[in-house]
mmCIF file of C-alpha atoms in Angstrom:
data_model
loop_
_atom_site.group_PDB
_atom_site.id
_atom_site.type_symbol
_atom_site.label_atom_id
_atom_site.label_comp_id
_atom_site.label_asym_id
_atom_site.label_seq_id
_atom_site.Cartn_x
_atom_site.Cartn_y
_atom_site.Cartn_z
ATOM 1 C CA MET A 1 32.576 60.707 80.420
ATOM 2 C CA ARG A 2 34.202 62.542 77.544
ATOM 3 C CA THR A 3 32.655 65.810 78.716
ATOM 4 C CA LEU A 4 33.987 65.224 82.225
ATOM 5 C CA LEU A 5 37.532 64.647 80.924
ATOM 6 C CA LEU A 6 37.440 67.819 78.835
ATOM 7 C CA LEU A 7 36.238 69.802 81.831
ATOM 8 C CA LEU A 8 38.998 68.344 84.019
ATOM 9 C CA CYS A 9 41.688 69.182 81.445
ATOM 10 C CA SER A 10 40.390 72.730 81.180
ATOM 11 C CA LEU A 11 40.543 73.182 84.952
ATOM 12 C CA ILE A 12 44.104 71.849 85.091
ATOM 13 C CA ALA A 13 45.225 74.163 82.270
ATOM 14 C CA ALA A 14 43.559 77.153 83.901
ATOM 15 C CA ALA A 15 45.164 76.360 87.240
ATOM 16 C CA ALA A 16 48.589 75.978 85.642
ATOM 17 C CA HIS A 17 48.213 79.223 83.713
ATOM 18 C CA GLY A 18 46.973 81.197 86.689
ATOM 19 C CA ALA A 19 49.482 79.951 89.309
ATOM 20 C CA PRO A 20 51.311 82.933 90.821
ATOM 21 C CA ALA A 21 55.049 83.125 90.179
ATOM 22 C CA LYS A 22 57.282 82.507 93.177
ATOM 23 C CA VAL A 23 59.523 85.529 93.887
ATOM 24 C CA ALA A 24 62.691 85.644 96.006
ATOM 25 C CA VAL A 25 63.579 89.061 97.437
ATOM 26 C CA LEU A 26 67.255 89.656 98.164
ATOM 27 C CA PRO A 27 67.995 91.982 101.110
ATOM 28 C CA ILE A 28 68.158 95.639 100.041
ATOM 29 C CA GLU A 29 71.742 96.885 99.734
ATOM 30 C CA SER A 30 71.837 100.123 101.739
ATOM 31 C CA PRO A 31 74.241 102.212 103.868
ATOM 32 C CA ASP A 32 71.554 102.316 106.565
ATOM 33 C CA ASP A 33 70.198 99.047 107.986
ATOM 34 C CA GLY A 34 67.058 100.645 109.404
ATOM 35 C CA THR A 35 66.071 102.153 106.058
ATOM 36 C CA ALA A 36 66.841 98.877 104.270
ATOM 37 C CA LEU A 37 64.535 96.987 106.649
ATOM 38 C CA ARG A 38 61.686 99.436 106.013
ATOM 39 C CA LEU A 39 62.087 99.091 102.249
ATOM 40 C CA GLN A 40 62.236 95.301 102.545
ATOM 41 C CA LYS A 41 58.890 95.327 104.357
ATOM 42 C CA ALA A 42 57.450 97.638 101.685
ATOM 43 C CA LEU A 43 58.524 95.221 98.942
ATOM 44 C CA ARG A 44 56.875 92.293 100.698
ATOM 45 C CA ALA A 45 53.706 94.345 101.180
ATOM 46 C CA GLY A 46 53.699 95.031 97.438
ATOM 47 C CA ILE A 47 54.124 91.329 96.682
ATOM 48 C CA GLU A 48 51.149 90.499 98.897
ATOM 49 C CA ALA A 49 49.070 93.014 96.948
ATOM 50 C CA ASN A 50 50.106 91.501 93.602
ATOM 51 C CA PRO A 51 48.017 88.416 92.741
ATOM 52 C CA GLN A 52 50.457 87.371 90.002
ATOM 53 C CA ILE A 53 53.365 86.670 92.356
ATOM 54 C CA THR A 54 53.936 85.134 95.768
ATOM 55 C CA ASP A 55 56.748 85.646 98.273
ATOM 56 C CA ALA A 56 59.183 82.730 98.497
ATOM 57 C CA GLY A 57 60.125 83.751 102.037
ATOM 58 C CA PRO A 58 63.366 84.995 103.644
ATOM 59 C CA VAL A 59 66.562 84.622 101.621
ATOM 60 C CA GLY A 60 69.802 83.802 103.413
ATOM 61 C CA MET A 61 71.976 85.506 100.798
ATOM 62 C CA SER A 62 72.896 89.177 100.485
ATOM 63 C CA LEU A 63 73.028 91.006 97.164
ATOM 64 C CA ASP A 64 76.797 91.316 97.403
ATOM 65 C CA GLU A 65 77.157 87.571 98.065
ATOM 66 C CA ALA A 66 74.917 86.800 95.093
ATOM 67 C CA ARG A 67 76.979 89.009 92.768
ATOM 68 C CA MET A 68 80.285 87.597 93.996
ATOM 69 C CA SER A 69 79.115 83.969 93.771
ATOM 70 C CA PHE A 70 78.190 84.245 90.096
ATOM 71 C CA SER A 71 80.412 87.224 89.084
ATOM 72 C CA CYS A 72 77.306 89.324 88.404
ATOM 73 C CA PHE A 73 79.113 92.601 89.040
ATOM 74 C CA GLU A 74 76.881 94.554 86.646
ATOM 75 C CA GLY A 75 73.688 92.804 87.751
ATOM 76 C CA GLN A 76 72.973 91.390 84.274
ATOM 77 C CA PRO A 77 69.590 89.594 84.092
ATOM 78 C CA ASP A 78 71.032 86.435 82.520
ATOM 79 C CA CYS A 79 73.639 86.275 85.268
ATOM 80 C CA MET A 80 71.332 87.114 88.182
ATOM 81 C CA SER A 81 68.872 84.488 86.964
ATOM 82 C CA GLN A 82 71.409 81.889 88.100
ATOM 83 C CA VAL A 83 70.838 83.111 91.649
ATOM 84 C CA GLY A 84 67.122 82.510 91.146
ATOM 85 C CA GLU A 85 67.819 78.994 89.907
ATOM 86 C CA VAL A 86 69.764 78.214 93.074
ATOM 87 C CA LEU A 87 66.889 79.586 95.163
ATOM 88 C CA ARG A 88 64.395 77.605 93.025
ATOM 89 C CA VAL A 89 62.104 80.523 92.270
ATOM 90 C CA ASP A 90 60.449 81.909 89.155
ATOM 91 C CA GLN A 91 61.492 85.528 89.640
ATOM 92 C CA LEU A 92 64.250 87.363 91.517
ATOM 93 C CA LEU A 93 63.846 90.870 92.952
ATOM 94 C CA TRP A 94 66.632 93.004 94.364
ATOM 95 C CA GLY A 95 67.412 96.647 95.009
ATOM 96 C CA ARG A 96 70.169 99.064 95.941
ATOM 97 C CA LEU A 97 69.929 102.292 97.915
ATOM 98 C CA GLY A 98 72.642 104.943 97.869
ATOM 99 C CA GLN A 99 73.161 108.674 98.331
ATOM 100 C CA VAL A 100 74.383 111.381 95.953
ATOM 101 C CA ASP A 101 74.726 114.923 97.344
ATOM 102 C CA ASP A 102 72.661 113.958 100.419
ATOM 103 C CA GLN A 103 69.817 112.727 98.195
ATOM 104 C CA TRP A 104 68.571 109.134 98.002
ATOM 105 C CA VAL A 105 69.074 107.112 94.804
ATOM 106 C CA PHE A 106 66.968 103.931 94.767
ATOM 107 C CA GLU A 107 67.213 101.169 92.150
ATOM 108 C CA LEU A 108 64.969 98.095 91.831
ATOM 109 C CA HIS A 109 65.228 95.141 89.442
ATOM 110 C CA LEU A 110 63.000 92.133 88.718
ATOM 111 C CA VAL A 111 64.146 89.281 86.449
ATOM 112 C CA ASP A 112 62.458 86.222 84.987
ATOM 113 C CA VAL A 113 64.631 83.307 86.088
ATOM 114 C CA LYS A 114 63.568 80.857 83.394
ATOM 115 C CA GLY A 115 63.643 83.389 80.563
ATOM 116 C CA LYS A 116 66.849 85.048 81.898
ATOM 117 C CA THR A 117 65.408 88.467 81.029
ATOM 118 C CA ALA A 118 64.545 91.649 82.901
ATOM 119 C CA LEU A 119 60.849 92.004 83.691
ATOM 120 C CA ARG A 120 61.063 95.480 85.227
ATOM 121 C CA ASP A 121 63.693 98.028 86.232
ATOM 122 C CA GLY A 122 63.083 101.117 88.291
ATOM 123 C CA ARG A 123 65.180 104.036 89.473
ATOM 124 C CA VAL A 124 64.258 107.092 91.488
ATOM 125 C CA ALA A 125 66.617 109.882 92.588
ATOM 126 C CA GLY A 126 66.534 113.283 94.264
ATOM 127 C CA ILE A 127 64.581 112.212 97.343
ATOM 128 C CA GLY A 128 65.645 113.936 100.556
ATOM 129 C CA PRO A 129 67.205 111.951 103.417
ATOM 130 C CA ASP A 130 64.112 112.477 105.596
ATOM 131 C CA ARG A 131 61.700 111.080 102.968
ATOM 132 C CA VAL A 132 62.025 107.354 103.543
ATOM 133 C CA ASP A 133 58.234 107.197 103.314
ATOM 134 C CA ALA A 134 58.489 108.200 99.644
ATOM 135 C CA LEU A 135 60.984 105.393 99.051
ATOM 136 C CA GLU A 136 58.604 102.943 100.720
ATOM 137 C CA LYS A 137 55.829 103.966 98.323
ATOM 138 C CA VAL A 138 58.152 103.412 95.363
ATOM 139 C CA ALA A 139 59.165 99.961 96.649
ATOM 140 C CA ARG A 140 55.581 98.870 97.313
ATOM 141 C CA ALA A 141 54.347 100.084 93.913
ATOM 142 C CA PHE A 142 57.219 98.330 92.115
ATOM 143 C CA ALA A 143 56.549 94.978 93.782
ATOM 144 C CA ALA A 144 52.797 95.332 93.273
ATOM 145 C CA GLY A 145 53.277 95.980 89.561
ATOM 146 C CA GLU A 146 51.740 99.443 89.826
ATOM 147 C CA ALA A 147 52.855 102.695 88.224
ATOM 148 C CA GLU A 148 55.689 104.440 90.050
ATOM 149 C CA PRO A 149 54.218 107.084 92.394
ATOM 150 C CA ALA A 150 55.172 110.658 91.666
ATOM 151 C CA VAL A 151 57.454 112.192 94.288
ATOM 152 C CA HIS A 152 55.903 115.518 95.220
ATOM 153 C CA ARG A 153 58.439 118.338 95.535
ATOM 154 C CA VAL A 154 57.812 121.936 96.546
ATOM 155 C CA ALA A 155 59.412 125.236 95.485
ATOM 156 C CA LEU A 156 61.527 126.960 98.151
ATOM 157 C CA THR A 157 62.525 130.559 97.369
ATOM 158 C CA VAL A 158 65.305 132.229 99.362
ATOM 159 C CA SER A 159 66.174 135.923 99.103
ATOM 160 C CA ALA A 160 68.573 137.890 101.271
ATOM 161 C CA GLU A 161 70.096 141.267 101.869
ATOM 162 C CA PRO A 162 72.793 141.665 100.686
ATOM 163 C CA LYS A 163 72.162 139.889 97.403
ATOM 164 C CA GLY A 164 74.546 137.180 96.318
ATOM 165 C CA SER A 165 74.647 135.570 99.759
ATOM 166 C CA VAL A 166 75.487 131.867 99.868
ATOM 167 C CA VAL A 167 72.553 129.540 100.579
ATOM 168 C CA ARG A 168 72.836 126.094 102.131
ATOM 169 C CA VAL A 169 69.910 123.725 102.531
ATOM 170 C CA ASP A 170 70.429 120.866 104.976
ATOM 171 C CA GLY A 171 74.157 121.633 104.987
ATOM 172 C CA ARG A 172 74.538 121.470 101.185
ATOM 173 C CA LYS A 173 75.442 124.577 99.163
ATOM 174 C CA VAL A 174 72.708 125.155 96.581
ATOM 175 C CA GLY A 175 73.596 128.599 95.183
ATOM 176 C CA ARG A 176 73.384 132.337 95.872
ATOM 177 C CA THR A 177 70.434 134.598 96.540
ATOM 178 C CA PRO A 178 67.974 135.145 95.091
ATOM 179 C CA LEU A 179 67.194 131.547 94.121
ATOM 180 C CA THR A 180 64.381 129.000 93.936
ATOM 181 C CA ILE A 181 64.938 125.269 94.363
ATOM 182 C CA GLN A 182 62.717 122.208 94.597
ATOM 183 C CA VAL A 183 62.742 120.380 97.934
ATOM 184 C CA ASP A 184 60.867 117.498 99.515
ATOM 185 C CA PRO A 185 58.087 118.298 101.979
ATOM 186 C CA GLY A 186 59.343 118.390 105.550
ATOM 187 C CA VAL A 187 61.589 120.472 107.797
ATOM 188 C CA HIS A 188 64.788 121.828 106.249
ATOM 189 C CA ALA A 189 67.761 123.720 107.697
ATOM 190 C CA VAL A 190 68.236 126.869 105.581
ATOM 191 C CA GLY A 191 71.508 128.743 106.117
ATOM 192 C CA VAL A 192 72.467 132.093 104.551
ATOM 193 C CA SER A 193 75.959 133.610 104.832
ATOM 194 C CA ASN A 194 78.077 136.388 103.362
ATOM 195 C CA THR A 195 81.556 137.701 104.097
ATOM 196 C CA GLY A 196 81.476 140.483 106.677
ATOM 197 C CA TYR A 197 78.031 139.504 107.988
ATOM 198 C CA VAL A 198 76.724 137.277 110.750
ATOM 199 C CA ALA A 199 75.469 134.009 109.234
ATOM 200 C CA ASP A 200 71.784 133.160 109.605
ATOM 201 C CA GLU A 201 70.417 129.625 109.930
ATOM 202 C CA ARG A 202 66.816 128.671 110.552
ATOM 203 C CA MET A 203 64.522 125.672 110.318
ATOM 204 C CA VAL A 204 61.877 126.000 107.597
ATOM 205 C CA ARG A 205 58.847 123.738 107.295
ATOM 206 C CA VAL A 206 57.733 122.973 103.742
ATOM 207 C CA ASP A 207 54.313 121.428 103.186
ATOM 208 C CA ARG A 208 52.361 121.274 99.918
ATOM 209 C CA GLU A 209 52.549 124.943 98.953
ATOM 210 C CA PRO A 210 55.604 126.962 97.787
ATOM 211 C CA VAL A 211 57.522 128.672 100.595
ATOM 212 C CA SER A 212 59.471 131.960 100.499
ATOM 213 C CA VAL A 213 62.176 132.905 102.987
ATOM 214 C CA THR A 214 63.646 136.413 103.265
ATOM 215 C CA VAL A 215 66.778 136.980 105.343
ATOM 216 C CA VAL A 216 68.432 140.291 106.290
ATOM 217 C CA LEU A 217 71.987 139.666 107.457
ATOM 218 C CA SER A 218 73.508 141.816 110.211
ATOM 219 C CA PRO A 219 77.008 143.284 109.718
ATOM 220 C CA ASP A 220 79.704 141.425 111.615
ATOM 221 C CA SER A 221 81.281 143.929 114.038
ATOM 222 C CA VAL A 222 84.347 141.742 114.503
ATOM 223 C CA ALA A 223 85.026 141.647 110.754
ATOM 224 C CA GLN A 224 84.594 145.426 110.549
ATOM 225 C CA ALA A 225 87.044 145.949 113.409
ATOM 226 C CA ASN A 226 89.603 143.679 111.777
ATOM 227 C CA ALA A 227 89.249 145.560 108.502
ATOM 228 C CA ALA A 228 89.721 148.906 110.265
ATOM 229 C CA GLN A 229 92.815 147.741 112.160
ATOM 230 C CA GLY A 230 94.373 146.287 109.040
ATOM 231 C CA PRO A 231 96.333 143.093 108.783
ATOM 232 C CA THR A 232 98.191 141.736 111.780
ATOM 233 C CA LYS A 233 101.524 140.206 111.017
ATOM 234 C CA GLN A 234 101.669 136.629 112.226
ATOM 235 C CA GLY A 235 104.360 133.997 112.196
ATOM 236 C CA LEU A 236 107.969 134.357 111.078
ATOM 237 C CA SER A 237 109.149 136.818 108.459
ATOM 238 C CA THR A 238 110.619 135.788 105.134
ATOM 239 C CA ARG A 239 114.094 136.869 106.298
ATOM 240 C CA THR A 240 113.814 134.685 109.388
ATOM 241 C CA TRP A 241 112.825 131.682 107.275
ATOM 242 C CA TRP A 242 115.791 132.354 104.990
ATOM 243 C CA ALA A 243 118.028 132.571 108.067
ATOM 244 C CA ILE A 244 116.698 129.234 109.311
ATOM 245 C CA GLY A 245 117.351 127.668 105.919
ATOM 246 C CA LEU A 246 120.885 129.053 105.768
ATOM 247 C CA GLY A 247 121.468 127.862 109.320
ATOM 248 C CA ALA A 248 120.483 124.367 108.251
ATOM 249 C CA VAL A 249 122.897 124.598 105.305
ATOM 250 C CA ALA A 250 125.658 125.755 107.642
ATOM 251 C CA ALA A 251 125.003 122.885 110.046
ATOM 252 C CA THR A 252 125.000 120.333 107.233
ATOM 253 C CA ALA A 253 128.156 121.709 105.653
ATOM 254 C CA GLY A 254 129.850 121.818 109.058
ATOM 255 C CA GLY A 255 128.941 118.180 109.646
ATOM 256 C CA VAL A 256 130.410 117.213 106.282
ATOM 257 C CA GLY A 257 133.541 119.213 107.111
ATOM 258 C CA ILE A 258 133.998 117.378 110.407
ATOM 259 C CA VAL A 259 133.556 113.941 108.822
ATOM 260 C CA MET A 260 135.896 114.746 105.941
ATOM 261 C CA GLY A 261 138.439 116.259 108.349
ATOM 262 C CA VAL A 262 138.535 113.101 110.461
ATOM 263 C CA GLU A 263 138.867 110.997 107.312
ATOM 264 C CA ALA A 264 141.723 113.223 106.099
ATOM 265 C CA GLU A 265 143.580 112.742 109.410
ATOM 266 C CA ASN A 266 143.227 108.979 109.089
ATOM 267 C CA LEU A 267 144.535 109.085 105.513
ATOM 268 C CA ALA A 268 147.464 111.264 106.653
ATOM 269 C CA ASP A 269 148.406 108.715 109.326
ATOM 270 C CA GLU A 270 148.130 105.893 106.786
ATOM 271 C CA GLY A 271 150.281 107.819 104.311
ATOM 272 C CA GLN A 272 152.958 108.452 106.949
ATOM 273 C CA ARG A 273 153.013 104.765 107.886
ATOM 274 C CA LEU A 274 153.458 103.754 104.231
ATOM 275 C CA LEU A 275 156.203 106.365 103.795
ATOM 276 C CA ASP A 276 158.108 104.961 106.796
ATOM 277 C CA GLU A 277 157.928 101.479 105.271
ATOM 278 C CA LEU A 278 159.156 102.813 101.905
ATOM 279 C CA LYS A 279 162.291 104.100 103.642
ATOM 280 C CA ARG A 280 163.108 100.496 104.574
ATOM 281 C CA THR A 281 162.114 98.860 101.264
ATOM 282 C CA SER A 282 161.590 99.770 97.610
ATOM 283 C CA ASP A 283 158.515 97.580 96.995
ATOM 284 C CA PRO A 284 156.676 98.993 93.868
ATOM 285 C CA ALA A 285 153.271 97.872 95.217
ATOM 286 C CA LEU A 286 153.903 99.750 98.461
ATOM 287 C CA ARG A 287 154.900 102.864 96.534
ATOM 288 C CA GLU A 288 151.636 102.627 94.480
ATOM 289 C CA ARG A 289 149.551 102.330 97.665
ATOM 290 C CA HIS A 290 151.289 105.386 99.102
ATOM 291 C CA ALA A 291 150.485 107.386 95.954
ATOM 292 C CA GLU A 292 146.800 106.367 96.092
ATOM 293 C CA THR A 293 146.592 107.259 99.792
ATOM 294 C CA LYS A 294 148.125 110.670 99.146
ATOM 295 C CA SER A 295 145.613 111.304 96.323
ATOM 296 C CA ASP A 296 142.698 110.323 98.593
ATOM 297 C CA PHE A 297 144.076 112.583 101.334
ATOM 298 C CA ASP A 298 144.296 115.589 99.006
ATOM 299 C CA ARG A 299 140.719 115.065 97.740
ATOM 300 C CA THR A 300 139.276 114.537 101.238
ATOM 301 C CA LYS A 301 141.122 117.524 102.680
ATOM 302 C CA LEU A 302 139.833 119.737 99.844
ATOM 303 C CA THR A 303 136.245 118.575 100.478
ATOM 304 C CA SER A 304 136.623 119.325 104.191
ATOM 305 C CA ASN A 305 137.974 122.820 103.523
ATOM 306 C CA VAL A 306 135.195 123.619 101.018
ATOM 307 C CA SER A 307 132.545 122.366 103.459
ATOM 308 C CA TRP A 308 133.899 124.564 106.231
ATOM 309 C CA ALA A 309 133.951 127.532 103.861
ATOM 310 C CA VAL A 310 130.305 126.949 102.868
ATOM 311 C CA ALA A 311 129.340 126.549 106.527
ATOM 312 C CA GLY A 312 131.039 129.811 107.407
ATOM 313 C CA VAL A 313 129.390 131.770 104.583
ATOM 314 C CA ALA A 314 125.927 130.315 105.322
ATOM 315 C CA ALA A 315 126.240 130.979 109.048
ATOM 316 C CA GLY A 316 127.380 134.537 108.418
ATOM 317 C CA ALA A 317 124.490 135.177 106.022
ATOM 318 C CA ALA A 318 121.991 133.725 108.516
ATOM 319 C CA ILE A 319 123.274 135.957 111.300
ATOM 320 C CA GLY A 320 123.168 138.959 108.980
ATOM 321 C CA LEU A 321 119.532 138.294 108.018
ATOM 322 C CA LEU A 322 118.503 137.933 111.663
ATOM 323 C CA VAL A 323 120.189 141.205 112.606
ATOM 324 C CA TRP A 324 118.589 142.917 109.581
ATOM 325 C CA ASP A 325 115.152 141.639 110.545
ATOM 326 C CA VAL A 326 115.540 142.954 114.094
ATOM 327 C CA LEU A 327 116.813 146.400 113.051
ATOM 328 C CA ASP A 328 114.412 146.819 110.086
ATOM 329 C CA PRO A 329 111.268 144.604 110.385
ATOM 330 C CA GLU A 330 109.964 143.199 107.110
ATOM 331 C CA PRO A 331 106.690 144.731 105.760
ATOM 332 C CA SER A 332 103.476 142.721 106.142
ATOM 333 C CA ALA A 333 102.497 140.560 103.228
ATOM 334 C CA ALA A 334 99.603 141.571 101.007
ATOM 335 C CA THR A 335 96.340 140.996 102.865
ATOM 336 C CA VAL A 336 92.701 140.942 101.864
ATOM 337 C CA ALA A 337 90.517 142.060 104.776
ATOM 338 C CA PRO A 338 86.714 141.654 104.755
ATOM 339 C CA THR A 339 84.364 144.616 104.943
ATOM 340 C CA PRO A 340 80.545 144.728 105.007
ATOM 341 C CA ASN A 341 80.458 145.714 101.331
ATOM 342 C CA GLY A 342 83.263 143.537 99.988
ATOM 343 C CA PHE A 343 87.025 143.404 100.565
ATOM 344 C CA VAL A 344 89.939 145.805 101.095
ATOM 345 C CA PHE A 345 93.431 145.018 99.767
ATOM 346 C CA ILE A 346 96.224 146.108 102.118
ATOM 347 C CA GLN A 347 99.966 146.116 101.348
ATOM 348 C CA ARG A 348 102.908 148.038 102.789
ATOM 349 C CA PHE A 349 105.499 149.100 100.207
#
């Protein structure tokens, strides 16, 4: 009997010690729903392959909702463990997927809910946008407790004639020729351009071995013709712009002159009315009002006269500049025109 009890206790202890931990997987935070779904499936596949943990099933809470509910803005393990407590699990797994310079950045985190500590953290960056399969391998390995798989990248060498041409890979500027960069296996758009030459863009397949691309750019006949013809004057000349500005000043000053002139006439009528009343009475208050009205009239009349003078001068200067520009056109501004071998600086003095 005693032996049977000891055996039973041993079995219970072994079962308790070997019970897999229950893991809740929050939905992957990603700018692309399709990619997030693929990574979510990869995580669950990794959990199935890991005998130490078991999937708690779908979670009706997004990562953003979890952070906002418990103010876990930095994703601290002790804070995120509260989410696990609400979900009644032993471990909590979540991840975020973003892009930097058209390259994937993938973060994964696993916390022990009871211990409020991080069990594992993972981060992988520099994976091309067409390599979701590589992200899936990372997600599966993380959930399975395996070593992070190495992301295989391949050397791509681009040379061009002329040298120093700008190189873009998948729309992103990566440098000037000659250069060698590391890219993910797959098909990439390689563009090469240089001033005065026709740009070249081609699709390049990269497999497991290094790839070299050599491009010879053709001179741009349109750029050569423009360089030979020299700069073409476009838009309004500086004198015309000055004339427009002076015209605006003249219009504004004229408007002020009109308003002040009307106000001066009103003050003159008011002053005459007060003067007529003073002839019939010697009220000191009336005499003071007449003096104030006369002072306001003098000031307003002066402002009107000055405004009209400014308007006249500005209008005259504007007309003079326009006539000058017609009789003697302004030289073209300094221009840099492209040539096949560089630039030519053109300026009329």
